[in-house]
Coordinates of C-alpha atoms and ligand atoms in Angstrom, one line a residue:
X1 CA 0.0 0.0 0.0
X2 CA 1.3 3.0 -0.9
X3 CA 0.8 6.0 1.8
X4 CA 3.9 7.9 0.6
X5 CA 3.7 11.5 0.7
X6 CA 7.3 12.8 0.4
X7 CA 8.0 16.1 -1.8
X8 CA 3.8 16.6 -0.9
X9 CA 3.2 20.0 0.2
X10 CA 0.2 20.1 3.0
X11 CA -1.3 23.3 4.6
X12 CA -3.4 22.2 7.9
X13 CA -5.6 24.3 10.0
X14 CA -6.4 24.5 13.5
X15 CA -3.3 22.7 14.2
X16 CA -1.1 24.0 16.8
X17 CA -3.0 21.1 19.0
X18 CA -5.8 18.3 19.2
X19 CA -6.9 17.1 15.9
X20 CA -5.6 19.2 13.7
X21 CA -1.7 18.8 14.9
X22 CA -1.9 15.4 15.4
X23 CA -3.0 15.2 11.5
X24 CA -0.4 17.8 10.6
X25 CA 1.9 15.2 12.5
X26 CA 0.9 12.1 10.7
X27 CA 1.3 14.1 7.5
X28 CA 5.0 14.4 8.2
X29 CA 5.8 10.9 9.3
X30 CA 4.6 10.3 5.4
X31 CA 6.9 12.7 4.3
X32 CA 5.1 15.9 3.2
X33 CA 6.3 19.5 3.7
X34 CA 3.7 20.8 6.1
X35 CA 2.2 24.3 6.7
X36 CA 0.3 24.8 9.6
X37 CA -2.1 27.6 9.9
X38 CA -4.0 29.1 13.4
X39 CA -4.2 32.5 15.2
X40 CA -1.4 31.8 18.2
X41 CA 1.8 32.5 16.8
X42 CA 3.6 31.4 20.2
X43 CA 2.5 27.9 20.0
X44 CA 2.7 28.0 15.9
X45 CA 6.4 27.8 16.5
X46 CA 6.6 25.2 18.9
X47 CA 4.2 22.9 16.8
X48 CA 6.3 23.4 13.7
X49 CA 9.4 22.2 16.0
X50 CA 7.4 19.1 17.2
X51 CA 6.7 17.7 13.1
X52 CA 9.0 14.9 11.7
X53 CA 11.8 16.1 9.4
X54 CA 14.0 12.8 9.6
X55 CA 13.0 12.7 5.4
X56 CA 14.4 16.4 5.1
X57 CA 10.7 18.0 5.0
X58 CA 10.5 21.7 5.8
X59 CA 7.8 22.9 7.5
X60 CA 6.2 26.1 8.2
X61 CA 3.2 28.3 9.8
X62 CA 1.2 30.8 8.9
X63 CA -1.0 33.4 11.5
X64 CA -4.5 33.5 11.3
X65 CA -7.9 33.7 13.1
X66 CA -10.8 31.9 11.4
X67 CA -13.2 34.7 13.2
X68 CA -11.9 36.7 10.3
X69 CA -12.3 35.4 7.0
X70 CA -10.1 38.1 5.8
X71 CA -7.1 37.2 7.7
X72 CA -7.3 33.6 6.0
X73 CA -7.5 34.8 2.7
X74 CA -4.3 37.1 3.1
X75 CA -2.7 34.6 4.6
X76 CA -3.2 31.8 2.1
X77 CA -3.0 33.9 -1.0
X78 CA 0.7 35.3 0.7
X79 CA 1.7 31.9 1.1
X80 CA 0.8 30.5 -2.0
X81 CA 2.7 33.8 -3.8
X82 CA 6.1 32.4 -2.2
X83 CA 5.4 28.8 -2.1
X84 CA 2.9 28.0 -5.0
X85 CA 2.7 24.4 -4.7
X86 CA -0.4 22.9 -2.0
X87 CA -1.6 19.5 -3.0
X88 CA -3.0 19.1 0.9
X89 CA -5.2 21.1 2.6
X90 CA -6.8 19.9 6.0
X91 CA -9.6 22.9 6.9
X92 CA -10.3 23.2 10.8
X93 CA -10.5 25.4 13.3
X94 CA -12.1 25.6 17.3
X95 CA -15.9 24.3 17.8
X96 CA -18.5 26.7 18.2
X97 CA -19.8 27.4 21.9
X98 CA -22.5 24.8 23.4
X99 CA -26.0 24.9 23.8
X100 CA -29.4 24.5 22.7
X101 CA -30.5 25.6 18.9
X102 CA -33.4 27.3 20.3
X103 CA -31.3 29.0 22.6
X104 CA -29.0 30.4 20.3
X105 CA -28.9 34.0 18.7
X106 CA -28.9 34.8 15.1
X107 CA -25.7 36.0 15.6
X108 CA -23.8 33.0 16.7
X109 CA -25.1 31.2 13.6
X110 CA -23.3 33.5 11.0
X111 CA -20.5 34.2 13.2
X112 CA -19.8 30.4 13.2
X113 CA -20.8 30.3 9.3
X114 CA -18.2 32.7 8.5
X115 CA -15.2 30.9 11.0
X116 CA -16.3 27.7 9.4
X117 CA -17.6 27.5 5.9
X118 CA -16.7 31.0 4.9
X119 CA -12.9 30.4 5.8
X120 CA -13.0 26.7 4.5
X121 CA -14.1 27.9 1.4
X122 CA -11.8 31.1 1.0
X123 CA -8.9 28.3 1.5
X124 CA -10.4 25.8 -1.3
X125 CA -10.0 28.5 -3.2
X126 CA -7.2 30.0 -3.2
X127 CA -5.2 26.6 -3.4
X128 CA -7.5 24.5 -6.0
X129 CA -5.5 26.3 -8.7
X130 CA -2.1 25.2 -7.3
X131 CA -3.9 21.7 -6.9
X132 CA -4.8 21.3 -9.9
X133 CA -1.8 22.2 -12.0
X134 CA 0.5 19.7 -8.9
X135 CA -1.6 17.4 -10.8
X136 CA -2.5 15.8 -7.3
X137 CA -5.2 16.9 -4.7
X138 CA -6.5 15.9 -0.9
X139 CA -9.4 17.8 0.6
X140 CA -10.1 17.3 3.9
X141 CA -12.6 18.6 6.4
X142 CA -12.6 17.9 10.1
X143 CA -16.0 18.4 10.7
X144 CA -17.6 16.4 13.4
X145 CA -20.2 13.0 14.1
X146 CA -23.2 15.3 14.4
X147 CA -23.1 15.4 10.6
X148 CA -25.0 12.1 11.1
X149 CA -26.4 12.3 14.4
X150 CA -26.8 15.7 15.9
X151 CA -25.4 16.1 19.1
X152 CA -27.8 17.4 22.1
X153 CA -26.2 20.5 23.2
X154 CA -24.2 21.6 20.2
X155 CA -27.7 23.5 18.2
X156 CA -25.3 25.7 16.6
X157 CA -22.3 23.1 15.5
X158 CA -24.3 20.9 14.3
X159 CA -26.2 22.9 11.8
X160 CA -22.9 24.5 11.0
X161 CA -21.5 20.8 10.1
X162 CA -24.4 19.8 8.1
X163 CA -23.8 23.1 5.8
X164 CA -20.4 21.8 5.7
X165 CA -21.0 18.6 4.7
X166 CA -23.4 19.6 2.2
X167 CA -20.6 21.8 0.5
X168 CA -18.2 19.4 0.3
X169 CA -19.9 16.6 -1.0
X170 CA -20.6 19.3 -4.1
X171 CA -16.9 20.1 -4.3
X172 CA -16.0 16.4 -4.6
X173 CA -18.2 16.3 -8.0
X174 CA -16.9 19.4 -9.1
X175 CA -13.2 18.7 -8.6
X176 CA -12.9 15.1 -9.1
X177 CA -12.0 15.4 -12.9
X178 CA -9.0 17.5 -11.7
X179 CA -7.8 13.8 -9.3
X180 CA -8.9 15.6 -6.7
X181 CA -10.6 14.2 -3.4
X182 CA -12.7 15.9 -0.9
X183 CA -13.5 13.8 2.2
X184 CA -14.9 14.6 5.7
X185 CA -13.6 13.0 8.4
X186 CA -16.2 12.7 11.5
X187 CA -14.4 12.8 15.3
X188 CA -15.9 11.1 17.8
X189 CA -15.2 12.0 21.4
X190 CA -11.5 12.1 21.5
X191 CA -8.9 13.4 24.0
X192 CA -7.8 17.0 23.2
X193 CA -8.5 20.6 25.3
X194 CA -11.5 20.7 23.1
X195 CA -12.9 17.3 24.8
X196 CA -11.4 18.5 28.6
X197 CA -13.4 22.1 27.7
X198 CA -17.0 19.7 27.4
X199 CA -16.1 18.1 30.4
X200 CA -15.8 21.2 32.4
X201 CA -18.7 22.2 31.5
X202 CA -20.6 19.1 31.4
X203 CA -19.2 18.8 35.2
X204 CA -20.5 22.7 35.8
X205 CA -23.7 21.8 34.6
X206 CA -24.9 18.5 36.3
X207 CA -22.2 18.8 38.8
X208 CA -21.1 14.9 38.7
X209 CA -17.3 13.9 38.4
X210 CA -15.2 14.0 34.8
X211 CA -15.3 10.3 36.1
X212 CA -19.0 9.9 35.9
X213 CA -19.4 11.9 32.7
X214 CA -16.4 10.0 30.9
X215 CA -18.4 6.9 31.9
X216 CA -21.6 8.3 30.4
X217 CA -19.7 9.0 27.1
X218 CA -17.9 5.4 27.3
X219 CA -21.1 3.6 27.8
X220 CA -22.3 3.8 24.1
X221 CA -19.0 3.7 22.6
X222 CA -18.6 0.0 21.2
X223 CA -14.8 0.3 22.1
X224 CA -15.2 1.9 25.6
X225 CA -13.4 4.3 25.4
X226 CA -12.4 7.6 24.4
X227 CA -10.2 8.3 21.1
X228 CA -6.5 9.4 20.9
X229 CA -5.7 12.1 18.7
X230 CA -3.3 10.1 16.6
X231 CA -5.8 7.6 15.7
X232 CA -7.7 10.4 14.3
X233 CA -4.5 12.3 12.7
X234 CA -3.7 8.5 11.3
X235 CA -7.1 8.3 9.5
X236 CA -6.5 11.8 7.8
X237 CA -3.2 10.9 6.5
X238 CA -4.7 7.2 5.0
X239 CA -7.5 9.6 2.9
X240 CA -4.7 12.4 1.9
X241 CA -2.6 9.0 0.5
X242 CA -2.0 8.1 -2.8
X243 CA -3.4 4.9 -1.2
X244 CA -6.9 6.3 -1.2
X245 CA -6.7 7.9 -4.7
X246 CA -10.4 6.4 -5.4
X247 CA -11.7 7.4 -2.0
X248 CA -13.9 11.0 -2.7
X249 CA -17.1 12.6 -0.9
X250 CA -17.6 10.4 2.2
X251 CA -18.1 11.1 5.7
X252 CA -15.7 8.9 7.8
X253 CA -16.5 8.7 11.6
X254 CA -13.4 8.3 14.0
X255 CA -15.6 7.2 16.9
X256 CA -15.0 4.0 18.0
X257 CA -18.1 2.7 17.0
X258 CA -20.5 5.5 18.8
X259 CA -22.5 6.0 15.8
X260 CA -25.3 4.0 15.7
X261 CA -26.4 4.6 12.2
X262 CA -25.1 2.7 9.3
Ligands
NAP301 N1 -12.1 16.4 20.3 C1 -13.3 16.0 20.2 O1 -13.8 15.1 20.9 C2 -14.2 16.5 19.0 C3 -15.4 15.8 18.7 C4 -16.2 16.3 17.7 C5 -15.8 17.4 17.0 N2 -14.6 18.1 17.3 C6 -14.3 19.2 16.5 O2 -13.0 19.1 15.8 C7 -12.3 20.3 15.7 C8 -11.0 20.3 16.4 O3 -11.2 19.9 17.7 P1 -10.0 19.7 18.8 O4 -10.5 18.7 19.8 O5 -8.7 19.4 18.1 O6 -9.9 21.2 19.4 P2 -8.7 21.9 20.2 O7 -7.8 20.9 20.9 O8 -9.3 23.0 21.0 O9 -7.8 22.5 19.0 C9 -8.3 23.5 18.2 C10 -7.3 24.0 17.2 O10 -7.9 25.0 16.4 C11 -7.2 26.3 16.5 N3 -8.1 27.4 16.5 C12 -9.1 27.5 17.4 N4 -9.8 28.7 17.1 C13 -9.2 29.2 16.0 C14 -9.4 30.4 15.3 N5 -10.4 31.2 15.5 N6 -8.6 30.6 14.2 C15 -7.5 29.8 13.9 N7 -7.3 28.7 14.6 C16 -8.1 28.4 15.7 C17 -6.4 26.2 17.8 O11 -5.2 27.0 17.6 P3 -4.7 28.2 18.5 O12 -3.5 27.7 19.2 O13 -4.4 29.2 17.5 O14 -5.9 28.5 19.5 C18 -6.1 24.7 17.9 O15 -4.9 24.4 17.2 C19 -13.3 21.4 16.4 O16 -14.0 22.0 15.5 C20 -14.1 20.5 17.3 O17 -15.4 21.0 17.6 C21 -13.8 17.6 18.3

């Protein structure tokens, strides 16, 4: 099986931690150049420092805050004028805040439209020229499991995910005539400050232990237990292989078996 990705050039998102570093990092051990791309510039370095580079890959960062579409697109389109070759990108960012749809103002809706769509799409676009003329293409979106079962308690993120979903499935027709894939790949719970963050306030709210909640989660996962973010980064890497060349427009879930739909 070939999951070879040396002299690959990858930009990932939301990836100075949790998901999105440890997909940056799987990216590496296959041998691509990465670029990672999120608003802390601080912990940007120290990522960049923690990515493989025992096949000579050089690796990079780029500052940006997905709450400002704007700053995305000048980042990407300075990048791209110095290094114009991307045949990865890997969009993600933070989740929007908790709580009931009903709940929810107007507001929160298009703010997290714009930090998630919007930005997503601003970054398809800018490197889908590169892509194509590299003559090889990986789109990936870490989106969520509530694109198939909405999650009580995330009204907002999960109608965010769904649009999401929706516009990636119509890329992957669009761009699949250029070789290019675009796949979503669905975490379940898994261990990262995002996962500690529900906790907290899953502990706030009904005032049990992180014991007694992690054992609430556990009890419909068919694995019991929670994920590691390297599983997750591993199962990125496998869909931006030329291993999965004929893999384009699916959902994958990460979850250990949580989802009970087929
Ligand atoms: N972990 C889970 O169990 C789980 C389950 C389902 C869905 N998800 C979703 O998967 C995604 C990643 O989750 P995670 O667990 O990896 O979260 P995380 O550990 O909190 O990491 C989020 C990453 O996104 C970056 N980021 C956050 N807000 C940003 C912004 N406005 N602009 C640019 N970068 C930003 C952070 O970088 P900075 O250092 O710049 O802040 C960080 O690198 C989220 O959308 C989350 O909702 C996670």
């Amino acid at each position: 099986m070939n999951l070879e990705l040396t002299g690959k050039y990858a930009v990932v998102c939301g990836s100075t931690q949790g998901l999105g570093f440890a997909s940056a990092a799987e990216l590496a051990l296959l041998g691509a150049h990465v670029t990672l791309l999120s608003r802390n510039e601080e912990k940007l370095i120290e990522a960049v420092q923690n990515l493989d580079t025992s096949l000579q890959q050089k690796h990079t960062y780029l500052v940006a805050d997905f709450q400002f579409p704007d700053q995305v697109k000048s980042a990407i389109e300075t990048h791209l004028s110095k290094n114009p070759v991307v045949n990865i990108l890997v969009n993600n960012t933070g989740g929007p805040k908790g709580g009931a749809a009903i709940d929810a103002a107007t507001n929160e809706f298009l703010t997290a439209f714009n930090s998630h769509l919007i930005c997503n799409h601003i970054l398809v676009q800018a490197v889908v020229p590169s892509v194509k003329t590299s003559g090889y293409g990986r789109i990936i979106n870490i989106i969520s499991i509530s694109v198939k079962q909405p999650i009580p308690g995330l009204g907002v993120s999960n109608t965010i995910r769904g649009a999401i979903a929706s516009w990636a499935k119509t890329l992957a027709g669009e761009l699949g005539e250029y070789g290019i894939t675009v796949n979503n790949v669905l975490p379940g719970y898994t261990k990262t400050s995002r996962y500690d963050h529900v906790l907290q306030n899953k502990m706030s709210a009904t005032g049990k232990s992180a014991r007694e909640i992690e054992e609430g989660f556990v009890v419909d996962i068919p694995l019991k237990r929670i994920g590691k973010a390297e599983e997750f980064g591993a199962a990125v890497a496998f869909l931006c292989s030329p291993a999965a060349a004929y893999i384009n427009g699916i959902n994958l879930p990460v979850d250990g078996g949580w989802l009970a739909t087929l």
